Amino acid sequence: MMPAEYFLAHIWMIPLFPLAGAALMLLIGRRLPNRAVSAVCVGSVFLSMCFAFGAIWQLIARPAADRLVSFNLFDWVPAGAMHTNAGNLMDLHVPWGVLMDPLTAVMLLVVTGVGFLIHVYSIGYMGHEGGYYRFFGYMNLFMFSMLTLVLANNLLLLFVGWEGVGLCSYLLIGFYFLRKSASDAGKKAFIVNRIGDAGFLLGLFLMLGTLGTIQFTELGPAITAGHFEFGNGTLTAIALLLFVGATGKSAQLPLYVWLPDAMEGPTPVSALIHAATMVTAGVYMIARTNAVFSMAPRALEVVAVVGCVTSLFAATMGLVQNDIKRVLAYSTVSQLGYMFLACGVGAYTAGVFHLMAHAFFKALLFLGSGSVIHSLSGEQDMRKMGALWTKVPTTARTFVVASIAIAGIPPLAGFFSKDAILGHAFEHSPVLWLLGFITAGMTAFYMFRLVNMTFFGKSRVDHEVEHHIHESPSAMTVPLTILAALSVVGGWVGWPESLGGSDRFAQFLAPVMAQHGEETAAAASSINSMEYLLMALSVAIAAGGIWLAYRLYIQRPEMPEKIAASSGFLYRLLYRKYYMDEIYDAMFVNRTKDLALTLGAFDRNVIDGLGVDGSGWLTRFTSRVSMWWDSWIVDGLVNLAARVVWILSYPVRMLQTGRVSRYALFMLIGVLIFLGYYLRSSGFTLQNLLH
Amino acid sequence: MSLPLQDLCRVAPEIVLCAFAMLVMLLAPIVPRARHGILSTISVLGAGIALAATRFPAMYPGAAYSGLFRADAFSLFVHWIVCGAAFLVILGSTSYLQREDLDAGEFCALILLATAGMGIMAGAQELLTAFIGLEMSSIASYILASYKRDAPRSNEAGMKYFLLGSFATAFFLYGIALFFGASGSTRLDMMTPLANDSARTLLKMGLGFIFVGLAFKVAAAPFHLWAPDVYEGAPAPVTALLSTGPKAATFALALRILADVGAASPLWFWALWVAAVLSMFAGNLAALVQTSLKRMLAYSSVAHAGYILVALATAAATDHAEAGIAAALFYLVGYALVQLGAFLIVAQLGGPGERHVEIEDFAGVARRQPAMAACLSLFLLSLLGLPVTVGFLGKFYVFNAALESNLIWLAILLGLNSVIAAYYYLRVIVAMYMLREPEQEIAAEPVPWTLSLVLWIASMGTVYIGLFPARVIGFAAKAALNMR
């Protein structure tokens, strides 16, 4: 008989299972057979999932006002006395603590649920690869870090998870480390994330100094207690710095460049880390600290604009890519932009809703693409695919479901979440809505361009590959099917009121966002004809995108080439990703290298040159002066330097003679100096002594 | 009024240590030479029981023997350090003694006796008691330093240590006399109001001399000159003990004087400040140019004494005494773990006769003995103060305490010195992992399980406390509060 709320009381155990799995793999995994590796690692994630689902169930069973569990496991960083910016002395203790509320519940559902499915899928996908234990060890380590991130009840512990997932991302992107492009991509991801993390850390410090707390549940009260006015400059700075961290982790402008390259990693990694979970950590963090963001309208403005522009920008690049995983990577960047747009207009709930829906269908898309790549013996170029519909039936059908979902066709998940975001964006600013709306059309187009090029039309598969085409094993197709089902029904929890639902998802999350969530309240009350119009429009543009893709890639397959040729510059611009990598290389990477080279040159030319060569030049140039110069200044300098060193080292040599009497003498001198100081300071003089 | 039985409980660890020391001494002639391992086992047991016996003073806190001795959270904490150090050193040196063919009985008994002396220093509340503790530990240390009778270096080390130590002891004793003259008591907690100006001068001189004696024991500059020679010459396990236990006990005594004698804080503040800065620079700068790892670690230990003196200066700056004391105690724990481990590794890798203790001899250790290389790297990184290790947090607490008491300059110099130190610690790691092995093969001896156990404890402790410091710093803070 389990005590009531057993799982809620033991949420701290959720990350421990994958941690144990990772420790086992990285210590003795090399000696284990593959079956044992998969049993341990998938089993550990399964246990996490069971505990997580149990906890979610018990949280939902509570009354809505009482859905918050937070407790500290132990005092983790007792940093001691510290002054806040207001001048108060505080005793800083950062606990290792867990927090469970509706927002955590959603993230737990996504991380453990999707994570488990991807682990199962990996059994099939990675079956023939070397380093099987290493792969699963890293994956489990990732699960541990991500769950730590999600369950943390303070920003510092969240940062531990944040860095942990970054590390695992690096390790897994560079999993095929013998391939230079893979190890380069890993390094790129790591370095670009460092830039964001610097912002995160500064934001954390500033928050600690300003509010005196980094506990999530105390942020709102601290802001109230501190009497910060709406739009306070310091709070805005905190919010912006945290957002810098989010742009790094969640691949937003200008730090998105690492994510497309991250596709060098194995496909399950792309699905788990670079689509469903880690990259959404930025969105989660902003939703978590919404108390701060909601007080900083300027920062929110920035978040909204960056999100919106990123979403459009990435979508345009996705239009022309030929690598199946790269299309999906740009799509991920674009969809993450939507989530930030939602947060930026204050609709955190909509952002998290899209996060969840996106996790389902984007994980499915990546896993599906992995299945395609697997069946084509590693081919990733869509120009060498086509007509796979009948050859890999399960993969193809689930893939199409996910594509419909991401395109935003009702009643699949993407429709509801995207529509919620666009609706809120429209209330905030029609311009943001328009950009998001155009992006929606592009999304539908590039997704169905991908579907058509891969599964329909004529086969362009290489001959020798053609014979080996096979549907993937059931370890891969079963997760695909489950994710497809989730992509269909996953959005129904957020069925909006305007369509006869009750938007339970928003109600569920409302307590977390309640303190400043007037946006959600306003949104709930404004059921009007405008909303129907917006919905109709977004469905129409999605359908338009799909139709265009069908027209271009099925009916008139020669057209894309012609269009590309006729709009050469634009096409090249998009195909080369706006030359962003080149621009960054030119602006930052090469400048950093230049700085290093300049310093080196300074060393060689100025220090060596002026000091040594320069003196030689002078010597040659003025022969008579040089005689004098040489013998008096140059030699003099050298001799002087030697002399200075010799003199400076004299005390040391004199001290460390090894002679005891010398040592004693120096002790005595030390004693006299100390005592002399004491006696002086007490006004003691020789006269006193004599009297 | 306290019962004698309770008084006995309050010194239970010392009684256990002395009893086991005598037992080992008595057994030594009886047990045949070939089976001296059993003496080590008994001594390890003794140190372990003494560690467990700290439960008794914890149960009966308070003053013992009419206020000569005091059992409180602070003395308890220091007892853990010194008894733990003795436990680890004896356990870790069993194989060394066999390899060098040294007599285990006297060795272990002396360590136990020295530890008893350190325990007395940790709990002393009266200067003569403290002096007895100091001498117990010192005299045992002199013998231990020259324990390799046939090695000239070891003899030299013992002789130097003895001569200079006696010199310092003379100062210390004279300081006690002056202190008594000024205050009419040698009890630290029973200072009578000073009669007049000349009494004040006497007190100042007394405290000054006491400071010199203590500064010598912890090897703080400018009284550190003996340390490199002694640490280098003494057998490495002895060095491991010398650089941890006595230091902790002496710092404890200094903290006790700071806490109990009101006049000491303003008087000692500048002395501590200067000694801290001198030690940091003297230790680090000299360590930069050493070629012998053992000698480098000796200088580094001078530098670390400087870091701890920063914490003491903070405690003397009165405002945040608790923070300073807690930081010093925490630092001592981390430092003891790491320093012990490092010297024991040197003892093992040095080979028979400790011939291979030059840094260049450590080239390629990572290939010969990967586990040892990893451990030594961890310890060096902790000495350097890298996060995840206990050394980082120790420095952090000292740094933070200094900043909060507005000792900005000390904090800056501490940071600067940490940077300097990075060079010579990393040099060893570079040698172990990146340099080619030396021409003549250095045989990789198998690591005995006792040493493995000690290194396992030390490295786990280094990382565990580095990750989860709350328990230790919490107890250190409690000990610090308890003193006032």
Coordinates of C-alpha atoms in Angstrom, one line a residue, chain A residues 619 624-639:
Chain A
T619 CA 73.3 49.6 -34.9
R624 CA 79.4 55.3 -34.7
V625 CA 76.5 55.8 -32.4
S626 CA 76.1 52.1 -32.5
M627 CA 79.4 51.4 -30.9
W628 CA 78.4 53.6 -28.0
W629 CA 74.9 52.3 -28.1
D630 CA 75.9 48.7 -28.1
S631 CA 78.4 48.9 -25.3
W632 CA 76.5 51.2 -23.1
I633 CA 72.8 50.8 -23.6
V634 CA 72.1 47.4 -25.1
D635 CA 74.7 45.6 -23.2
G636 CA 74.0 47.8 -20.3
L637 CA 70.3 46.9 -20.5
V638 CA 71.1 43.2 -20.7
N639 CA 73.6 43.5 -17.9

